[in-house]
C-alpha cells in the first residue's frame, strides 16, 4: 500500500478512537498541562481538578522550521520510553515508508498527528495528546491513567545523574564503566525504555564478577564484596552495555 493511502486510513482510525477517549477522560476541560520527562508523566489540571497519565513520547514538530523529529532520535530527551518508537521505525523498514525510517525531515501542520496516529496503531495506548510550547509541538501516546500518588511515587524512585539528569536508577559492579570493556552479565535481558515491575531494577556485573559469583554458587558476602555494586542511572547503564557488547 502506498504510504499516503496507509497514513490516511490510520489517521481516520485514530480520529474515531480519540473522540471516545476525549469524552471518557474529559481531557478538553482541563485548562493547563505539565509533563515530566524524567517520570514520563503528563498532568492535566484546572483550579478544581487534575488527572495524570503515563506517556510514551512520539516526537516533536517545529513550527519555525516545519520539521519533524522522532523521539528515538532526540538526544536531548531523557525519556527512556522514547525507544519504544523504534518499533515504528522497524515497521517502516519492512514497508519502505521513509517518514517512519528517517529521524528528521520536512513536514507540514498535519505531520505530527499523522505520525502519532501511526505510532498509536503500532504501539497502542488509551489515547494521544499534544502540547505546544513556543514554536514546538510535542506528541504523546498516553498508556494509562494513574493517580497523583502513583505519579509522585514514580518521581521519588528516580536518581539525579551528573551527566543525564533525573532518571531511573540502575546498578552495576565497580568494574563496569563507559571507558573499558570488562564483559557484561545482567540479571535479565534488558532493552532501552523497558517497562519494569515495581520490585525490579536494571542490574549488571562484569565477567570477573560472574566468575566469582559462580565460584561461590551465587551472590554471598564474599562475591558481593568483590563486586562492590554501585548506583548509576539508566542511560549510563545502557551506554556501558553498548560498549561491552560491541565488537
PDB file of C-alpha atoms in Angstrom:
ATOM      1  CA  UNK A   1       0.000   0.000   0.000  1.00  0.00           C
ATOM      2  CA  UNK A   2       1.274   3.483  -0.850  1.00  0.00           C
ATOM      3  CA  UNK A   3       2.354   5.436   2.223  1.00  0.00           C
ATOM      4  CA  UNK A   4      -0.178   8.266   1.964  1.00  0.00           C
ATOM      5  CA  UNK A   5      -3.110   5.908   1.499  1.00  0.00           C
ATOM      6  CA  UNK A   6      -1.937   3.948   4.523  1.00  0.00           C
ATOM      7  CA  UNK A   7      -1.441   7.124   6.612  1.00  0.00           C
ATOM      8  CA  UNK A   8      -4.896   8.498   5.724  1.00  0.00           C
ATOM      9  CA  UNK A   9      -6.507   5.225   6.756  1.00  0.00           C
ATOM     10  CA  UNK A  10      -4.706   5.173  10.107  1.00  0.00           C
ATOM     11  CA  UNK A  11      -5.469   8.859  10.804  1.00  0.00           C
ATOM     12  CA  UNK A  12      -9.173   8.180  10.320  1.00  0.00           C
ATOM     13  CA  UNK A  13      -8.899   5.232  12.687  1.00  0.00           C
ATOM     14  CA  UNK A  14      -7.325   7.370  15.435  1.00  0.00           C
ATOM     15  CA  UNK A  15      -9.847  10.198  14.932  1.00  0.00           C
ATOM     16  CA  UNK A  16     -12.691   7.813  15.716  1.00  0.00           C
ATOM     17  CA  UNK A  17     -10.860   6.353  18.720  1.00  0.00           C
ATOM     18  CA  UNK A  18      -9.739   9.732  20.051  1.00  0.00           C
ATOM     19  CA  UNK A  19     -13.262  11.096  20.232  1.00  0.00           C
ATOM     20  CA  UNK A  20     -14.228   8.367  22.682  1.00  0.00           C
ATOM     21  CA  UNK A  21     -11.027   8.927  24.670  1.00  0.00           C
ATOM     22  CA  UNK A  22     -11.658  12.663  24.995  1.00  0.00           C
ATOM     23  CA  UNK A  23     -15.204  12.081  26.162  1.00  0.00           C
ATOM     24  CA  UNK A  24     -14.277   9.353  28.656  1.00  0.00           C
ATOM     25  CA  UNK A  25     -11.491  11.348  30.332  1.00  0.00           C
ATOM     26  CA  UNK A  26     -12.943  14.826  29.681  1.00  0.00           C
ATOM     27  CA  UNK A  27      -9.494  15.987  28.600  1.00  0.00           C
ATOM     28  CA  UNK A  28     -10.764  19.064  26.734  1.00  0.00           C
ATOM     29  CA  UNK A  29     -11.952  20.593  30.003  1.00  0.00           C
ATOM     30  CA  UNK A  30      -8.538  20.999  31.629  1.00  0.00           C
ATOM     31  CA  UNK A  31      -7.015  24.452  31.247  1.00  0.00           C
ATOM     32  CA  UNK A  32      -3.353  23.563  31.810  1.00  0.00           C
ATOM     33  CA  UNK A  33      -0.813  20.821  31.235  1.00  0.00           C
ATOM     34  CA  UNK A  34       2.549  19.809  32.663  1.00  0.00           C
ATOM     35  CA  UNK A  35       4.714  16.899  31.575  1.00  0.00           C
ATOM     36  CA  UNK A  36       7.717  15.493  33.391  1.00  0.00           C
ATOM     37  CA  UNK A  37      10.311  13.899  31.109  1.00  0.00           C
ATOM     38  CA  UNK A  38      12.063  12.133  33.967  1.00  0.00           C
ATOM     39  CA  UNK A  39       8.962  10.297  35.188  1.00  0.00           C
ATOM     40  CA  UNK A  40       7.220  10.256  31.786  1.00  0.00           C
ATOM     41  CA  UNK A  41       4.007  11.528  33.319  1.00  0.00           C
ATOM     42  CA  UNK A  42       1.532  14.077  31.995  1.00  0.00           C
ATOM     43  CA  UNK A  43      -0.659  16.135  34.296  1.00  0.00           C
ATOM     44  CA  UNK A  44      -3.756  17.962  33.023  1.00  0.00           C
ATOM     45  CA  UNK A  45      -5.250  20.348  35.515  1.00  0.00           C
ATOM     46  CA  UNK A  46      -7.589  23.249  36.255  1.00  0.00           C
ATOM     47  CA  UNK A  47      -8.214  25.090  39.502  1.00  0.00           C
ATOM     48  CA  UNK A  48     -10.533  22.418  40.873  1.00  0.00           C
ATOM     49  CA  UNK A  49      -9.332  19.173  39.288  1.00  0.00           C
ATOM     50  CA  UNK A  50      -6.437  17.293  37.758  1.00  0.00           C
ATOM     51  CA  UNK A  51      -5.698  13.997  36.041  1.00  0.00           C
ATOM     52  CA  UNK A  52      -2.436  12.090  35.465  1.00  0.00           C
ATOM     53  CA  UNK A  53      -1.265   9.781  32.677  1.00  0.00           C
ATOM     54  CA  UNK A  54       1.834   7.768  31.827  1.00  0.00           C
ATOM     55  CA  UNK A  55       3.084   8.522  28.342  1.00  0.00           C
ATOM     56  CA  UNK A  56       5.412   7.475  25.541  1.00  0.00           C
ATOM     57  CA  UNK A  57       6.919  10.415  23.633  1.00  0.00           C
ATOM     58  CA  UNK A  58       6.313  10.087  19.895  1.00  0.00           C
ATOM     59  CA  UNK A  59       8.191  13.072  18.510  1.00  0.00           C
ATOM     60  CA  UNK A  60       8.243  16.823  18.020  1.00  0.00           C
ATOM     61  CA  UNK A  61       7.285  19.182  15.223  1.00  0.00           C
ATOM     62  CA  UNK A  62       8.914  22.605  14.931  1.00  0.00           C
ATOM     63  CA  UNK A  63       6.593  25.337  13.671  1.00  0.00           C
ATOM     64  CA  UNK A  64       9.638  27.504  12.953  1.00  0.00           C
ATOM     65  CA  UNK A  65      11.369  25.104  10.580  1.00  0.00           C
ATOM     66  CA  UNK A  66       8.397  22.873   9.652  1.00  0.00           C
ATOM     67  CA  UNK A  67      10.381  19.771  10.549  1.00  0.00           C
ATOM     68  CA  UNK A  68       9.564  16.570  12.423  1.00  0.00           C
ATOM     69  CA  UNK A  69      11.903  14.630  14.724  1.00  0.00           C
ATOM     70  CA  UNK A  70      11.140  11.168  16.068  1.00  0.00           C
ATOM     71  CA  UNK A  71      11.671  10.870  19.815  1.00  0.00           C
ATOM     72  CA  UNK A  72      14.114   7.954  19.429  1.00  0.00           C
ATOM     73  CA  UNK A  73      16.470  10.365  17.651  1.00  0.00           C
ATOM     74  CA  UNK A  74      16.165  13.210  20.163  1.00  0.00           C
ATOM     75  CA  UNK A  75      19.390  13.189  22.182  1.00  0.00           C
ATOM     76  CA  UNK A  76      18.100  15.979  24.443  1.00  0.00           C
ATOM     77  CA  UNK A  77      15.273  13.786  25.701  1.00  0.00           C
ATOM     78  CA  UNK A  78      15.860  11.768  28.895  1.00  0.00           C
ATOM     79  CA  UNK A  79      12.640   9.788  28.438  1.00  0.00           C
ATOM     80  CA  UNK A  80      13.542   6.075  28.378  1.00  0.00           C
ATOM     81  CA  UNK A  81      10.302   5.042  26.680  1.00  0.00           C
ATOM     82  CA  UNK A  82      11.221   7.066  23.590  1.00  0.00           C
ATOM     83  CA  UNK A  83      12.943   3.929  22.317  1.00  0.00           C
ATOM     84  CA  UNK A  84       9.540   2.239  22.100  1.00  0.00           C
ATOM     85  CA  UNK A  85       9.049   4.245  18.904  1.00  0.00           C
ATOM     86  CA  UNK A  86      11.807   2.223  17.254  1.00  0.00           C
ATOM     87  CA  UNK A  87       9.028  -0.294  16.706  1.00  0.00           C
ATOM     88  CA  UNK A  88       7.547   2.213  14.241  1.00  0.00           C
ATOM     89  CA  UNK A  89      10.904   2.507  12.503  1.00  0.00           C
ATOM     90  CA  UNK A  90      11.126  -1.274  12.128  1.00  0.00           C
ATOM     91  CA  UNK A  91       7.659  -1.326  10.598  1.00  0.00           C
ATOM     92  CA  UNK A  92       8.712   1.470   8.241  1.00  0.00           C
ATOM     93  CA  UNK A  93      11.720  -0.544   7.079  1.00  0.00           C
ATOM     94  CA  UNK A  94       9.506  -3.508   6.208  1.00  0.00           C
ATOM     95  CA  UNK A  95       7.134  -1.298   4.214  1.00  0.00           C
ATOM     96  CA  UNK A  96       9.799   1.086   2.876  1.00  0.00           C
ATOM     97  CA  UNK A  97       7.974   4.118   4.333  1.00  0.00           C
ATOM     98  CA  UNK A  98      10.596   6.878   4.543  1.00  0.00           C
ATOM     99  CA  UNK A  99       8.682   9.006   7.065  1.00  0.00           C
ATOM    100  CA  UNK A 100       8.811   6.148   9.550  1.00  0.00           C
ATOM    101  CA  UNK A 101      12.507   5.482   8.992  1.00  0.00           C
ATOM    102  CA  UNK A 102      14.140   8.911   8.777  1.00  0.00           C
ATOM    103  CA  UNK A 103      14.925  10.587  12.087  1.00  0.00           C
ATOM    104  CA  UNK A 104      14.351  14.172  10.967  1.00  0.00           C
ATOM    105  CA  UNK A 105      12.584  15.551   7.891  1.00  0.00           C
ATOM    106  CA  UNK A 106      10.418  18.336   6.476  1.00  0.00           C
ATOM    107  CA  UNK A 107       6.681  18.259   7.154  1.00  0.00           C
ATOM    108  CA  UNK A 108       3.560  20.389   7.455  1.00  0.00           C
ATOM    109  CA  UNK A 109       0.860  21.132  10.029  1.00  0.00           C
ATOM    110  CA  UNK A 110      -0.603  17.637   9.606  1.00  0.00           C
ATOM    111  CA  UNK A 111       2.650  15.703  10.044  1.00  0.00           C
ATOM    112  CA  UNK A 112       2.579  15.429  13.838  1.00  0.00           C
ATOM    113  CA  UNK A 113      -0.886  13.938  14.067  1.00  0.00           C
ATOM    114  CA  UNK A 114      -0.263  11.704  11.065  1.00  0.00           C
ATOM    115  CA  UNK A 115       2.830  10.107  12.605  1.00  0.00           C
ATOM    116  CA  UNK A 116       1.255   9.958  16.057  1.00  0.00           C
ATOM    117  CA  UNK A 117      -1.698   8.098  14.543  1.00  0.00           C
ATOM    118  CA  UNK A 118       0.675   5.556  13.029  1.00  0.00           C
ATOM    119  CA  UNK A 119       2.630   5.199  16.278  1.00  0.00           C
ATOM    120  CA  UNK A 120      -0.613   4.694  18.189  1.00  0.00           C
ATOM    121  CA  UNK A 121      -1.725   1.994  15.778  1.00  0.00           C
ATOM    122  CA  UNK A 122       1.597   0.127  16.074  1.00  0.00           C
ATOM    123  CA  UNK A 123       2.426   0.650  19.757  1.00  0.00           C
ATOM    124  CA  UNK A 124      -1.013   1.135  21.308  1.00  0.00           C
ATOM    125  CA  UNK A 125      -2.309   3.140  24.265  1.00  0.00           C
ATOM    126  CA  UNK A 126      -5.513   4.629  25.651  1.00  0.00           C
ATOM    127  CA  UNK A 127      -5.272   7.886  23.713  1.00  0.00           C
ATOM    128  CA  UNK A 128      -2.978  10.619  22.401  1.00  0.00           C
ATOM    129  CA  UNK A 129      -2.171  14.191  23.389  1.00  0.00           C
ATOM    130  CA  UNK A 130      -0.257  17.176  22.030  1.00  0.00           C
ATOM    131  CA  UNK A 131       1.303  20.076  23.917  1.00  0.00           C
ATOM    132  CA  UNK A 132       2.625  23.264  22.303  1.00  0.00           C
ATOM    133  CA  UNK A 133       5.383  25.305  23.926  1.00  0.00           C
ATOM    134  CA  UNK A 134       6.539  28.383  21.996  1.00  0.00           C
ATOM    135  CA  UNK A 135       7.044  27.003  18.486  1.00  0.00           C
ATOM    136  CA  UNK A 136       7.432  23.336  19.413  1.00  0.00           C
ATOM    137  CA  UNK A 137       4.656  20.755  19.259  1.00  0.00           C
ATOM    138  CA  UNK A 138       5.244  17.588  21.298  1.00  0.00           C
ATOM    139  CA  UNK A 139       3.153  14.461  20.768  1.00  0.00           C
ATOM    140  CA  UNK A 140       2.412  11.690  23.275  1.00  0.00           C
ATOM    141  CA  UNK A 141       0.898   8.252  23.369  1.00  0.00           C
ATOM    142  CA  UNK A 142      -0.943   8.004  26.682  1.00  0.00           C
ATOM    143  CA  UNK A 143      -0.634   4.477  28.023  1.00  0.00           C
ATOM    144  CA  UNK A 144      -2.632   4.563  31.249  1.00  0.00           C
ATOM    145  CA  UNK A 145      -4.251   6.872  33.772  1.00  0.00           C
ATOM    146  CA  UNK A 146      -2.529   6.981  37.176  1.00  0.00           C
ATOM    147  CA  UNK A 147      -3.236   8.681  40.476  1.00  0.00           C
ATOM    148  CA  UNK A 148      -1.361  11.672  41.851  1.00  0.00           C
ATOM    149  CA  UNK A 149       0.161   9.394  44.483  1.00  0.00           C
ATOM    150  CA  UNK A 150       1.407   6.987  41.793  1.00  0.00           C
ATOM    151  CA  UNK A 151       2.929   9.881  39.839  1.00  0.00           C
ATOM    152  CA  UNK A 152       4.742  11.090  42.965  1.00  0.00           C
ATOM    153  CA  UNK A 153       5.986   7.540  43.643  1.00  0.00           C
ATOM    154  CA  UNK A 154       7.463   7.316  40.129  1.00  0.00           C
ATOM    155  CA  UNK A 155       9.212  10.650  40.656  1.00  0.00           C
ATOM    156  CA  UNK A 156      10.594   9.628  44.059  1.00  0.00           C
ATOM    157  CA  UNK A 157      12.200   6.489  42.590  1.00  0.00           C
ATOM    158  CA  UNK A 158      14.401   8.486  40.197  1.00  0.00           C
ATOM    159  CA  UNK A 159      18.016   9.483  40.796  1.00  0.00           C
ATOM    160  CA  UNK A 160      19.974  12.582  39.784  1.00  0.00           C
ATOM    161  CA  UNK A 161      22.791  11.761  37.357  1.00  0.00           C
ATOM    162  CA  UNK A 162      25.503  14.400  36.887  1.00  0.00           C
ATOM    163  CA  UNK A 163      25.508  13.672  33.150  1.00  0.00           C
ATOM    164  CA  UNK A 164      21.946  12.748  32.248  1.00  0.00           C
ATOM    165  CA  UNK A 165      19.837  14.495  34.874  1.00  0.00           C
ATOM    166  CA  UNK A 166      16.957  12.920  36.785  1.00  0.00           C
ATOM    167  CA  UNK A 167      16.277   9.421  35.505  1.00  0.00           C
ATOM    168  CA  UNK A 168      15.611   5.817  36.555  1.00  0.00           C
ATOM    169  CA  UNK A 169      18.240   4.061  38.631  1.00  0.00           C
ATOM    170  CA  UNK A 170      20.333   1.006  37.776  1.00  0.00           C
ATOM    171  CA  UNK A 171      23.068  -0.997  39.481  1.00  0.00           C
ATOM    172  CA  UNK A 172      26.443  -2.223  38.171  1.00  0.00           C
ATOM    173  CA  UNK A 173      29.576  -3.705  39.708  1.00  0.00           C
ATOM    174  CA  UNK A 174      32.544  -1.480  40.493  1.00  0.00           C
ATOM    175  CA  UNK A 175      34.447  -2.726  37.426  1.00  0.00           C
ATOM    176  CA  UNK A 176      31.918  -1.559  34.821  1.00  0.00           C
ATOM    177  CA  UNK A 177      32.243   1.894  33.258  1.00  0.00           C
ATOM    178  CA  UNK A 178      31.949   3.637  29.873  1.00  0.00           C
ATOM    179  CA  UNK A 179      35.698   3.567  29.152  1.00  0.00           C
ATOM    180  CA  UNK A 180      36.910  -0.043  29.273  1.00  0.00           C
ATOM    181  CA  UNK A 181      35.358  -3.375  28.313  1.00  0.00           C
ATOM    182  CA  UNK A 182      35.017  -5.864  31.138  1.00  0.00           C
ATOM    183  CA  UNK A 183      32.239  -8.157  29.915  1.00  0.00           C
ATOM    184  CA  UNK A 184      28.575  -7.718  30.701  1.00  0.00           C
ATOM    185  CA  UNK A 185      26.277 -10.052  32.618  1.00  0.00           C
ATOM    186  CA  UNK A 186      22.838  -8.933  33.741  1.00  0.00           C
ATOM    187  CA  UNK A 187      20.032 -10.170  35.927  1.00  0.00           C
ATOM    188  CA  UNK A 188      17.615 -10.326  32.960  1.00  0.00           C
ATOM    189  CA  UNK A 189      17.675  -9.397  29.292  1.00  0.00           C
ATOM    190  CA  UNK A 190      17.086  -5.674  29.066  1.00  0.00           C
ATOM    191  CA  UNK A 191      16.467  -3.025  26.424  1.00  0.00           C
ATOM    192  CA  UNK A 192      16.187   0.754  26.402  1.00  0.00           C
ATOM    193  CA  UNK A 193      12.810   2.018  27.581  1.00  0.00           C
ATOM    194  CA  UNK A 194      11.909  -1.339  29.113  1.00  0.00           C
ATOM    195  CA  UNK A 195       8.931  -1.394  31.473  1.00  0.00           C
ATOM    196  CA  UNK A 196       9.997  -2.804  34.851  1.00  0.00           C
ATOM    197  CA  UNK A 197       7.981  -4.442  37.602  1.00  0.00           C
ATOM    198  CA  UNK A 198       7.985  -2.478  40.830  1.00  0.00           C
ATOM    199  CA  UNK A 199      10.442  -4.856  42.523  1.00  0.00           C
ATOM    200  CA  UNK A 200      12.894  -4.968  39.582  1.00  0.00           C
ATOM    201  CA  UNK A 201      15.940  -2.839  38.761  1.00  0.00           C
ATOM    202  CA  UNK A 202      18.497  -2.963  35.959  1.00  0.00           C
ATOM    203  CA  UNK A 203      21.455  -4.938  37.377  1.00  0.00           C
ATOM    204  CA  UNK A 204      24.715  -5.919  35.678  1.00  0.00           C
ATOM    205  CA  UNK A 205      28.210  -7.116  36.525  1.00  0.00           C
ATOM    206  CA  UNK A 206      31.441  -7.861  34.671  1.00  0.00           C
ATOM    207  CA  UNK A 207      32.876 -11.204  33.540  1.00  0.00           C
ATOM    208  CA  UNK A 208      35.242 -11.412  36.502  1.00  0.00           C
ATOM    209  CA  UNK A 209      32.377 -10.831  38.932  1.00  0.00           C
ATOM    210  CA  UNK A 210      30.446 -13.584  37.165  1.00  0.00           C
ATOM    211  CA  UNK A 211      33.368 -15.983  37.820  1.00  0.00           C
ATOM    212  CA  UNK A 212      33.325 -15.025  41.496  1.00  0.00           C
ATOM    213  CA  UNK A 213      29.546 -15.414  41.645  1.00  0.00           C
ATOM    214  CA  UNK A 214      29.717 -18.911  40.149  1.00  0.00           C
ATOM    215  CA  UNK A 215      32.640 -19.844  42.420  1.00  0.00           C
ATOM    216  CA  UNK A 216      30.509 -19.097  45.479  1.00  0.00           C
ATOM    217  CA  UNK A 217      27.406 -20.678  43.921  1.00  0.00           C
ATOM    218  CA  UNK A 218      25.561 -17.360  43.767  1.00  0.00           C
ATOM    219  CA  UNK A 219      25.792 -13.964  45.421  1.00  0.00           C
ATOM    220  CA  UNK A 220      27.045 -14.017  49.005  1.00  0.00           C
ATOM    221  CA  UNK A 221      29.100 -11.709  51.221  1.00  0.00           C
ATOM    222  CA  UNK A 222      32.340 -12.704  49.514  1.00  0.00           C
ATOM    223  CA  UNK A 223      31.195 -12.216  45.908  1.00  0.00           C
ATOM    224  CA  UNK A 224      29.288  -9.031  46.803  1.00  0.00           C
ATOM    225  CA  UNK A 225      32.434  -7.617  48.411  1.00  0.00           C
ATOM    226  CA  UNK A 226      34.346  -8.340  45.188  1.00  0.00           C
ATOM    227  CA  UNK A 227      31.639  -6.713  43.043  1.00  0.00           C
ATOM    228  CA  UNK A 228      31.047  -3.637  45.228  1.00  0.00           C
ATOM    229  CA  UNK A 229      27.801  -2.781  43.452  1.00  0.00           C
ATOM    230  CA  UNK A 230      27.345   0.925  42.661  1.00  0.00           C
ATOM    231  CA  UNK A 231      24.380   3.064  41.661  1.00  0.00           C
ATOM    232  CA  UNK A 232      24.190   4.529  38.134  1.00  0.00           C
ATOM    233  CA  UNK A 233      21.430   5.997  36.001  1.00  0.00           C
ATOM    234  CA  UNK A 234      19.598   4.058  33.303  1.00  0.00           C
ATOM    235  CA  UNK A 235      21.299   5.875  30.430  1.00  0.00           C
ATOM    236  CA  UNK A 236      24.740   5.201  31.906  1.00  0.00           C
ATOM    237  CA  UNK A 237      23.724   1.542  32.270  1.00  0.00           C
ATOM    238  CA  UNK A 238      22.885   1.169  28.583  1.00  0.00           C
ATOM    239  CA  UNK A 239      25.975   3.083  27.485  1.00  0.00           C
ATOM    240  CA  UNK A 240      28.025   0.561  29.492  1.00  0.00           C
ATOM    241  CA  UNK A 241      26.069  -2.294  27.970  1.00  0.00           C
ATOM    242  CA  UNK A 242      26.573  -0.988  24.442  1.00  0.00           C
ATOM    243  CA  UNK A 243      30.325  -0.602  24.981  1.00  0.00           C
ATOM    244  CA  UNK A 244      30.678  -4.152  26.221  1.00  0.00           C
ATOM    245  CA  UNK A 245      28.524  -5.712  23.513  1.00  0.00           C
ATOM    246  CA  UNK A 246      30.172  -4.058  20.503  1.00  0.00           C
ATOM    247  CA  UNK A 247      32.843  -5.955  18.581  1.00  0.00           C
TER     248      UNK A 247
END
